[in-house]
CSV table of C-alpha atoms and ligand atoms in Angstrom, one decimal:
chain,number,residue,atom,x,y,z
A,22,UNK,CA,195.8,26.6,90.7
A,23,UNK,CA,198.5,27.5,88.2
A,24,UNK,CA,199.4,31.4,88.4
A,25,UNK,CA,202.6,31.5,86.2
A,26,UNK,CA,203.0,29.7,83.3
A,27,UNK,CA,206.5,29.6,81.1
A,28,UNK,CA,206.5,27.5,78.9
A,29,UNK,CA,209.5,26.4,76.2
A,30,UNK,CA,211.3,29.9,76.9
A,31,UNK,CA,214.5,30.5,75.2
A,32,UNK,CA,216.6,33.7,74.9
A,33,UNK,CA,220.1,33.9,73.1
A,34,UNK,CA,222.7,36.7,73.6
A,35,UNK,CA,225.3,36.5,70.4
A,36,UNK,CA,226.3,32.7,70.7
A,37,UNK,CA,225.3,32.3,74.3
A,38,UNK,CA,222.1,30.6,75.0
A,39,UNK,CA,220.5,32.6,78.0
A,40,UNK,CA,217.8,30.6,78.2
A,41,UNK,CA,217.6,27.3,76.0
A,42,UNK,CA,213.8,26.2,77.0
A,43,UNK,CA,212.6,26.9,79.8
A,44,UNK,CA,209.9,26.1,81.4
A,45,UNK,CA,208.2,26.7,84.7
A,46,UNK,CA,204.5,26.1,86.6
A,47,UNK,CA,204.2,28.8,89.9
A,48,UNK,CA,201.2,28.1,91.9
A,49,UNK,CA,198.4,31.1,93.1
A,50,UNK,CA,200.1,32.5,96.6
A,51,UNK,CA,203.7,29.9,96.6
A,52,UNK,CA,206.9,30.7,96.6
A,53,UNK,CA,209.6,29.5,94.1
A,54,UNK,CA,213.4,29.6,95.1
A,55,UNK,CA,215.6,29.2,91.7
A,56,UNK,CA,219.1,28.7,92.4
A,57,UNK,CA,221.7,27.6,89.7
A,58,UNK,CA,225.5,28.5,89.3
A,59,UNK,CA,226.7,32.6,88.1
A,60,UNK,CA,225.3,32.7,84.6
A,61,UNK,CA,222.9,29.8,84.5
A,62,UNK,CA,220.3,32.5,83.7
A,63,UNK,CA,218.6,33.3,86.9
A,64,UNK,CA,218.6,37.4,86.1
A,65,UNK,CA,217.4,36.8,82.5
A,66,UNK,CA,214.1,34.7,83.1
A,67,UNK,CA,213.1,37.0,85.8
A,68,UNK,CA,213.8,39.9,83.6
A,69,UNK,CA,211.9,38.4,80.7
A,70,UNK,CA,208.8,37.3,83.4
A,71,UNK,CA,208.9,41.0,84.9
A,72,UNK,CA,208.8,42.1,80.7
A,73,UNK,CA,211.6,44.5,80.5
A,74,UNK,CA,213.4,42.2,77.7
A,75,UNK,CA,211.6,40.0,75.3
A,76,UNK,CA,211.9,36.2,74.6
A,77,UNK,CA,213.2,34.5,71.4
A,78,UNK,CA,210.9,32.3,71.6
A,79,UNK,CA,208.2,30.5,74.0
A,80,UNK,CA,205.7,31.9,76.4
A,81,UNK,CA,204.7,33.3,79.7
A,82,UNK,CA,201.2,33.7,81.0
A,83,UNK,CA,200.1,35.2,84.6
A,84,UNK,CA,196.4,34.3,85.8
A,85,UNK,CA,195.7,32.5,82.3
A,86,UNK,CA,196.6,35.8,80.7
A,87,UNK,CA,199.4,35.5,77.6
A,88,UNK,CA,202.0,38.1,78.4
A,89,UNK,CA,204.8,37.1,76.4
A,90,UNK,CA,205.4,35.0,73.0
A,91,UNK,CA,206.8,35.8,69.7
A,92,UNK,CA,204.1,38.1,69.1
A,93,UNK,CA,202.8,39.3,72.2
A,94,UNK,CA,204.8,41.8,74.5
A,95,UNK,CA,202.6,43.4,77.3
A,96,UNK,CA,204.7,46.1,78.2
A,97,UNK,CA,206.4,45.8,81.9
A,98,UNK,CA,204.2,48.3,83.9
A,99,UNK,CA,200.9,47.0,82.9
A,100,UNK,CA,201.9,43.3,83.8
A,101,UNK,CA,201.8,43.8,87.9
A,102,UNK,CA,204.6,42.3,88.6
A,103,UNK,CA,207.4,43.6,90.8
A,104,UNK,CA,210.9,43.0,90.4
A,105,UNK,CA,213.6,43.8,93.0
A,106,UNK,CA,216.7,43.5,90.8
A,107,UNK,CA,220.4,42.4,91.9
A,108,UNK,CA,221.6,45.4,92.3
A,109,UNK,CA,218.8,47.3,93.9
A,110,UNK,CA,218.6,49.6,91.0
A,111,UNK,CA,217.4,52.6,93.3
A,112,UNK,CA,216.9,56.1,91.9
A,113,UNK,CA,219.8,58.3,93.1
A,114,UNK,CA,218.5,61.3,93.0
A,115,UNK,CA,215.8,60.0,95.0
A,116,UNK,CA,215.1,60.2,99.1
A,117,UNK,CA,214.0,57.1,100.8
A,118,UNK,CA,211.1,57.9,101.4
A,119,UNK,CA,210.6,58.9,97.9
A,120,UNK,CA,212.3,55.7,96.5
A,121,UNK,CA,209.6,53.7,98.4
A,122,UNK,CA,207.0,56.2,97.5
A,123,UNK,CA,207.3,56.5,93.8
A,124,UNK,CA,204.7,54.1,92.9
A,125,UNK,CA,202.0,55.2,95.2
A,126,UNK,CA,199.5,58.2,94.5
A,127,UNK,CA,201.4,61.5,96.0
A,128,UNK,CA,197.6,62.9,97.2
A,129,UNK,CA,197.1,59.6,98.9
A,130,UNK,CA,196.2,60.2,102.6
A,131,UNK,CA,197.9,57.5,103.7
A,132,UNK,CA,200.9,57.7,102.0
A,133,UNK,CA,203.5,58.9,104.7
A,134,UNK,CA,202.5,56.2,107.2
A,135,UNK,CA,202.6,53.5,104.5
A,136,UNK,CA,205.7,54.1,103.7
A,137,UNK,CA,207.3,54.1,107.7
A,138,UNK,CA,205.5,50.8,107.4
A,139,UNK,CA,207.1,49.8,104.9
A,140,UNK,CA,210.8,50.9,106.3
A,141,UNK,CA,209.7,48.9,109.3
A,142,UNK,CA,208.9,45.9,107.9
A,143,UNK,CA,212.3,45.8,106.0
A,144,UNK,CA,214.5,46.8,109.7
A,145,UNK,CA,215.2,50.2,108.7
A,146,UNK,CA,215.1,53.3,111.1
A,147,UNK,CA,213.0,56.3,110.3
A,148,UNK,CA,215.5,58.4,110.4
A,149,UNK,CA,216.9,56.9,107.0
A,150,UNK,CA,213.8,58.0,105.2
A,151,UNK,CA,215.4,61.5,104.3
A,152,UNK,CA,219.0,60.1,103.0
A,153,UNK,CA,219.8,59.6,99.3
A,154,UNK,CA,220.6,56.2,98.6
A,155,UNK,CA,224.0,56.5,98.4
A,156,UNK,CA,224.0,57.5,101.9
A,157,UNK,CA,223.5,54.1,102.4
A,158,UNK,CA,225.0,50.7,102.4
A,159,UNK,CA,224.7,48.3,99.9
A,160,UNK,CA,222.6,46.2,102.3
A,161,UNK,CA,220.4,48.8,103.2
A,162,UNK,CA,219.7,49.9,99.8
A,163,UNK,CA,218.7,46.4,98.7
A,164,UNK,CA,216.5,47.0,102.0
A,165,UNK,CA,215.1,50.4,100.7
A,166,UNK,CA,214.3,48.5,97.1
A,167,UNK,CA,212.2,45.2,98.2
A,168,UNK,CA,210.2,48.4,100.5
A,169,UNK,CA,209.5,49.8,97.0
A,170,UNK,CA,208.3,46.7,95.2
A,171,UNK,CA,205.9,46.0,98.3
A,172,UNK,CA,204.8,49.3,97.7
A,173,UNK,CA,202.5,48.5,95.0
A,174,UNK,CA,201.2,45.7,96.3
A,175,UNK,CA,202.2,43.3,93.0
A,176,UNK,CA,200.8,40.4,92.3
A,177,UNK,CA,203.6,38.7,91.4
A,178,UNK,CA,206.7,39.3,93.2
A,179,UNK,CA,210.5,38.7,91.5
A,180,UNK,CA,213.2,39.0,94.1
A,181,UNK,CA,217.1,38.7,92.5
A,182,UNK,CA,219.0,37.9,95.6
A,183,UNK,CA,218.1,40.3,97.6
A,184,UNK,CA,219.4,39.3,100.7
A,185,UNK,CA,222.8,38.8,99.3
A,186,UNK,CA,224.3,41.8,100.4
A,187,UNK,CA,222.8,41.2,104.4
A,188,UNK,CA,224.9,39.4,107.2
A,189,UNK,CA,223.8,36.1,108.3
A,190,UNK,CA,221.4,37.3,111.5
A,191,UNK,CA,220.0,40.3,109.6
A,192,UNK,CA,219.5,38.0,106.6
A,193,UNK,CA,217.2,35.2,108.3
A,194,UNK,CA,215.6,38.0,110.2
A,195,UNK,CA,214.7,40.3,107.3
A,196,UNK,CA,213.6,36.9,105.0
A,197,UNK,CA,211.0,36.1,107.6
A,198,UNK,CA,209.9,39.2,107.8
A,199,UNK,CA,209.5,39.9,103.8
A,200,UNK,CA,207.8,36.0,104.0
A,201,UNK,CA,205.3,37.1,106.7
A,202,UNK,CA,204.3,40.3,104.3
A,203,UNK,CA,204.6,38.3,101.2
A,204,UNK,CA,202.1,35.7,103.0
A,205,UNK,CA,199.9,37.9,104.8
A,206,UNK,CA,199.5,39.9,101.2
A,207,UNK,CA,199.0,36.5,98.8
A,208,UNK,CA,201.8,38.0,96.8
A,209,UNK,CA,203.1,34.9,94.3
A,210,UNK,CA,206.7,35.0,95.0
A,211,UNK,CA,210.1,33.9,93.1
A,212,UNK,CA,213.2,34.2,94.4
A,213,UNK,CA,216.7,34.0,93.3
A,214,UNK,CA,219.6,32.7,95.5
A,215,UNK,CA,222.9,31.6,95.9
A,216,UNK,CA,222.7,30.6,99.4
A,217,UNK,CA,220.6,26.5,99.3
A,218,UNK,CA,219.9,27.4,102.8
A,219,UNK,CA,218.0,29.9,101.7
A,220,UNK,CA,216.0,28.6,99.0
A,221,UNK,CA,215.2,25.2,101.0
A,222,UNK,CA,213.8,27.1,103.9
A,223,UNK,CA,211.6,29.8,102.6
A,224,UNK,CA,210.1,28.0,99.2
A,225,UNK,CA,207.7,25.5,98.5
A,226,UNK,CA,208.7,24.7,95.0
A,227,UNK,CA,212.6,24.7,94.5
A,228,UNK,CA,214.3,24.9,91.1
A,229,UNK,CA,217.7,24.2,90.1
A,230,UNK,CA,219.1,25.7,87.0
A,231,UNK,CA,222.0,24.9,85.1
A,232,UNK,CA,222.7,26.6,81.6
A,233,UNK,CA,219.7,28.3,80.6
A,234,UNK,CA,217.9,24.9,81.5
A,235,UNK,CA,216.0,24.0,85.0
A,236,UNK,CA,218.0,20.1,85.8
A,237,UNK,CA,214.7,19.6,88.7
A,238,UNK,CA,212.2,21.2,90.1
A,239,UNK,CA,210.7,20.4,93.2
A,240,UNK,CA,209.8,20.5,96.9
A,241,UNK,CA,213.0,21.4,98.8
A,242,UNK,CA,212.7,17.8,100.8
A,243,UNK,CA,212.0,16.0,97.4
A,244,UNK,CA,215.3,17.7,95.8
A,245,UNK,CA,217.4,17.6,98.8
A,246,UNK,CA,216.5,13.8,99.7
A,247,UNK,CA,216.4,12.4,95.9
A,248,UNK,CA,218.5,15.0,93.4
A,249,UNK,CA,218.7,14.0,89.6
A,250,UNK,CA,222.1,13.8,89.5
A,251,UNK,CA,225.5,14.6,91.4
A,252,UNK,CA,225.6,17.9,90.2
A,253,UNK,CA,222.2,18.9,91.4
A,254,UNK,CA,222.9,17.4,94.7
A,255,UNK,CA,226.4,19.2,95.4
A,256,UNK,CA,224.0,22.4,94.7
A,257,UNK,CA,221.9,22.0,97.3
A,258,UNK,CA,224.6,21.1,100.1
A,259,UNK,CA,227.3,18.5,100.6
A,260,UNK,CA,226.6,15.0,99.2
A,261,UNK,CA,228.7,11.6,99.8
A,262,UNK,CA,228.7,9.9,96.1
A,263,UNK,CA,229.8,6.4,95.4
A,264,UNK,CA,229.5,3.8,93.3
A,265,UNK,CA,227.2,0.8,94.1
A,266,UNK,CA,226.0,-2.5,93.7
A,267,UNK,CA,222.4,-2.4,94.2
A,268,UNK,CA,220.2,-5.6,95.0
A,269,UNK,CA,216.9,-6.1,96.2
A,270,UNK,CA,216.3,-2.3,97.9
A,271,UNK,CA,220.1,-2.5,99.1
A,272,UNK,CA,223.2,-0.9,97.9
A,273,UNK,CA,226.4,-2.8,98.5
A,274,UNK,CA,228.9,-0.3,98.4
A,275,UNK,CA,231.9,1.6,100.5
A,276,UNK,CA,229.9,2.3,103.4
A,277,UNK,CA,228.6,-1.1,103.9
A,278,UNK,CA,225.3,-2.8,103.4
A,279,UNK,CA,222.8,0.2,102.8
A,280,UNK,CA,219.0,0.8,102.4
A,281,UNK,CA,218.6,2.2,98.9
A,282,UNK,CA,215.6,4.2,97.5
A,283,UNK,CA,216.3,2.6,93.9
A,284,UNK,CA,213.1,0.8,93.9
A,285,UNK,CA,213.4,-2.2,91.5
A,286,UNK,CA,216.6,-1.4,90.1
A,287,UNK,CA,219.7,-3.7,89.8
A,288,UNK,CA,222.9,-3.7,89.0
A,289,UNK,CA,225.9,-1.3,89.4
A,290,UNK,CA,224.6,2.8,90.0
A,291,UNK,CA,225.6,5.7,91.7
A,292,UNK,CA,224.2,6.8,94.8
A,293,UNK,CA,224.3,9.5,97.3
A,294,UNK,CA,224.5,9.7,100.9
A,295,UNK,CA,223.9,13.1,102.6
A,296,UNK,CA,226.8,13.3,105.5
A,297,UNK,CA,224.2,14.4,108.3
A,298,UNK,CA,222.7,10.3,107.6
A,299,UNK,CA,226.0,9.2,108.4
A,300,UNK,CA,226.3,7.6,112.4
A,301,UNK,CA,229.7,8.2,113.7
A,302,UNK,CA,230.2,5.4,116.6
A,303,UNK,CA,232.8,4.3,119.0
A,304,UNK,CA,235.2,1.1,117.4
A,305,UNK,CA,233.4,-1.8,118.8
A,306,UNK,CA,235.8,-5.2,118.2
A,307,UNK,CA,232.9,-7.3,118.4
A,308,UNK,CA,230.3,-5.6,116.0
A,309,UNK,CA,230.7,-5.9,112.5
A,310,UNK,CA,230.4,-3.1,110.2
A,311,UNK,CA,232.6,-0.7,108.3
A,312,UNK,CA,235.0,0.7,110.3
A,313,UNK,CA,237.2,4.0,109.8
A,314,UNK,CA,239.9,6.2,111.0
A,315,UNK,CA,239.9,9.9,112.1
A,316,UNK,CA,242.3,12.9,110.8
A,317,UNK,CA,242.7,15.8,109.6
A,318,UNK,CA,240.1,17.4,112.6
A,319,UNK,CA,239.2,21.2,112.7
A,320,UNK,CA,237.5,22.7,115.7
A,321,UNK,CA,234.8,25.1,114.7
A,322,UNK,CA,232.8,26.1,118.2
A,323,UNK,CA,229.5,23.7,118.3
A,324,UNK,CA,231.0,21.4,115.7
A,325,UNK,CA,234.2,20.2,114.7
A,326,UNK,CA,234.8,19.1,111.1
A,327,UNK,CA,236.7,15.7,110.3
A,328,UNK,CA,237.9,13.4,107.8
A,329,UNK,CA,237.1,9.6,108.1
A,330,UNK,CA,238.9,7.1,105.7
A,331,UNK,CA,237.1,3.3,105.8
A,332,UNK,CA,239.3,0.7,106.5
A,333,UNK,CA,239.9,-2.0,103.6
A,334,UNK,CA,241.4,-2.3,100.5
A,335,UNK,CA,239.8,-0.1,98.9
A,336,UNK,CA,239.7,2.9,101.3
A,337,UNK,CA,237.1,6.0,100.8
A,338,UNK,CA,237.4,9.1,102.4
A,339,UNK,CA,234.7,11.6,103.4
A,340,UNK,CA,235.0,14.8,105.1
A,341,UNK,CA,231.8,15.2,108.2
A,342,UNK,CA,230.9,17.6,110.7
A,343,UNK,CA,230.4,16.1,114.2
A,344,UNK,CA,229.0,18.1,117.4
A,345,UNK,CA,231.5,19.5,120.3
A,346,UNK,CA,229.7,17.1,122.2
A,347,UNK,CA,231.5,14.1,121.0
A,348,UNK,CA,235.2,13.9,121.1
A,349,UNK,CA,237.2,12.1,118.2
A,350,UNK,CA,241.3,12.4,118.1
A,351,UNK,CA,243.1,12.3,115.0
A,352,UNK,CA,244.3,8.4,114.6
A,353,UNK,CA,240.9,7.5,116.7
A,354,UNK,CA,239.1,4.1,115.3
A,355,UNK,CA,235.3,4.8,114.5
A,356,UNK,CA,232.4,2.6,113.3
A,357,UNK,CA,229.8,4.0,110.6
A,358,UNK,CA,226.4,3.5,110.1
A,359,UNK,CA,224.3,5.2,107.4
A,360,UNK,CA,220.8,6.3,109.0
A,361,UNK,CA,218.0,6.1,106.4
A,362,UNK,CA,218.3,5.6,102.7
A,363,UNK,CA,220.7,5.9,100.1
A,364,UNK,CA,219.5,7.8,97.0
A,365,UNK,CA,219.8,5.6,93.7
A,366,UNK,CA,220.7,8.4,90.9
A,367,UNK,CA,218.7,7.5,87.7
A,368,UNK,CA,216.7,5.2,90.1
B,12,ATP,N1,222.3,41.9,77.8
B,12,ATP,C1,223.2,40.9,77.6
B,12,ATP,N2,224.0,40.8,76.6
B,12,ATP,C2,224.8,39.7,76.4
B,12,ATP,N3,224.9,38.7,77.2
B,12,ATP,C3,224.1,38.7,78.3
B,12,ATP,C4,223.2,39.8,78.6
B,12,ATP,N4,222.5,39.5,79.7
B,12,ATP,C5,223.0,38.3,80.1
B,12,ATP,N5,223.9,37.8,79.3
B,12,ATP,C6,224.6,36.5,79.4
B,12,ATP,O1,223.6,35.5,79.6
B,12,ATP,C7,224.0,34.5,80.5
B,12,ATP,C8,223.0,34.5,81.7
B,12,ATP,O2,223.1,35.7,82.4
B,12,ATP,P1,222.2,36.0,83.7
B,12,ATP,O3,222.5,37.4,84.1
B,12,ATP,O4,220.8,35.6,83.5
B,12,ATP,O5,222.9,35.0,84.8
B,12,ATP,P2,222.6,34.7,86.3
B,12,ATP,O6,222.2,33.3,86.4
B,12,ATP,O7,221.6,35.8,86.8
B,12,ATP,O8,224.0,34.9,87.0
B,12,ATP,P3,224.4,35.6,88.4
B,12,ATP,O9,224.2,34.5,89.4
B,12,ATP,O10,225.9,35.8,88.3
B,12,ATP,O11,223.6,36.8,88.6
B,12,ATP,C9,225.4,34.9,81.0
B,12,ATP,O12,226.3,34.2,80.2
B,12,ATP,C10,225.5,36.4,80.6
B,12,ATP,O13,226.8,36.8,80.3
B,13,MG,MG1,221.8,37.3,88.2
């Protein structure tokens, strides 16, 4: 069942188009992951959805309910929506506990305990509750603000990066745990990343945005596995492309003889490989296949990193990361073999 609804949204700021159409379907209960380059116009669609700045043009609706358009403007704090903004955007004069708080009733017998929930939930300690915020990091304030959005139970939660400012461990840990709440709660949930990692692992609907536009939306294995273009495929982690000859489901290209996803396409493309689908084997005389050499090799703990040039007159070189279990040299002879399909852009 569709929850949010933008449709045709476009915002301009002096000659720069903010958002030029945008538009977006959220489902009851999902989570959304945008992700797009600095100034694609992550910060300005969430801030027009949360309703503290209003569209040129276009619409957003919540629950079938207009609350944006040229003429409409339901004012931000009677939309139910929570926003947890880039910068935290705590109140510094403010305790903790009373950041958290500031939303809930103050007679409301439950109040104290809610909010050491709250503080719990998002792995800080108690004895933060009494600090100002900044008596505290920039992590921990981002921390102290997603407590204060969950606060009021929204129905719709916006969350601008707000891991960004955690390490790796604490990040993953503290994402879970804000999923788990977000889930348990039925909160609707967007969130805006840098980190593709991110985004493919806690959303079911993935969109990639690129000047004020969306280039694809989609689940995270539909826009991993089959991107749009190059561009969208770089974004969302590292992608072998070459040019190809495709034929009958095949694509004839640098790496050989490859399955190809292009359905009934012919005819020269592009086409991406992602480097995990690509088999590094021991040189084999007697097999046939395209063959490369190893250089350029950089240990990294549980993999190394390496670069493999194919062999032939018209050599092409990709840059992979291999486990420590397998030992490559730098001059070593290798055999490749691409596992799976090749994307067909455009296919
Ligand atoms: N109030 C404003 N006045 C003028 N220009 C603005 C304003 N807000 C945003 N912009 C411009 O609109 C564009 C989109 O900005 P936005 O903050 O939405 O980007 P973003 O995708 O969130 O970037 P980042 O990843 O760096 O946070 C940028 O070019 C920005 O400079
Ligand atoms: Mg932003």
């Amino acid at each position: 069942m569709t929850f949010l609804h933008v449709n045709g949204l476009r915002k301009q700021f002096g000659n720069v188009a903010a958002l030029d159409g945008v538009g977006l379907t959220v489902t009851a209960g999902s989570r959304t992951a945008i992700v797009g380059p600095s100034g694609c116009g992550k910060t300005t669609l969430l801030r027009m959805i949360a309703g503290f700045d209003v569209p040129d043009s276009g619409s957003i609706a919540v629950d079938g309910v207009l609350l944006a358009d040229a003429l409409t403007q339901v004012p931000a704090h009677r939309r139910g929506i929570g926003l947890v903004a880039q910068d935290g955007s705590l109140f510094p004069h403010l305790t903790v506990s009373d950041n958290i708080g500031f939303g809930l009733e103050k007679k409301f017998d439950g109040r104290e305990k809610l909010i050491g929930e709250l503080l719990d939930m998002v792995g800080l300690e108690r004895s933060m509750l009494a600090r100002k915020p900044d008596q505290l990091s920039g992590g921990q304030q981002q921390r102290v603000a997603l407590a204060r959005a969950l606060a009021r139970k929204p129905r719709l939660m916006l969350l601008d990066e707000p891991f960004s400012a955690l390490d790796t461990g604490l990040r993953a840990q503290t994402r879970r745990a804000v999923t788990e709440v977000l889930a348990a709660a039925g909160i609707t949930t967007i969130l805006v990343t840098h980190d593709q990692a991110e985004a493919l692992a806690f959303a079911d609907q993935v969109a990639v945005m690129r000047s004020g536009q969306f280039a694809q939306v989609g689940s995270p294995r539909e826009i991993y596995a089959r991107p749009v273009d190059a561009a969208t495929a770089r974004f969302l982690g590292d992608a072998i492309v070459l040019s190809a000859d495709i034929r009958n489901g095949f694509a004839e290209c640098a790496l050989g003889h490859v399955a190809a996803d292009g359905g009934l396409r012919t005819g020269r493309a592009e086409i991406m490989v992602r480097p995990e689908q690509i088999e590094v084997l021991p040189y084999d005389a007697d097999s046939d296949g395209v063959t490369g050499i190893a250089s350029q090799i950089d240990f990294c703990g549980p993999s190394y990193d390496v670069t493999i040039t194919t062999d032939g007159p018209r050599p092409f070189l990709m840059r992979l990361s291999l486990s420590s279990r397998s030992v490559l040299g730098e001059g070593d002879r290798v055999m490749l073999r691409v596992a799976g399909a090749a994307h067909v852009f455009g296919g």
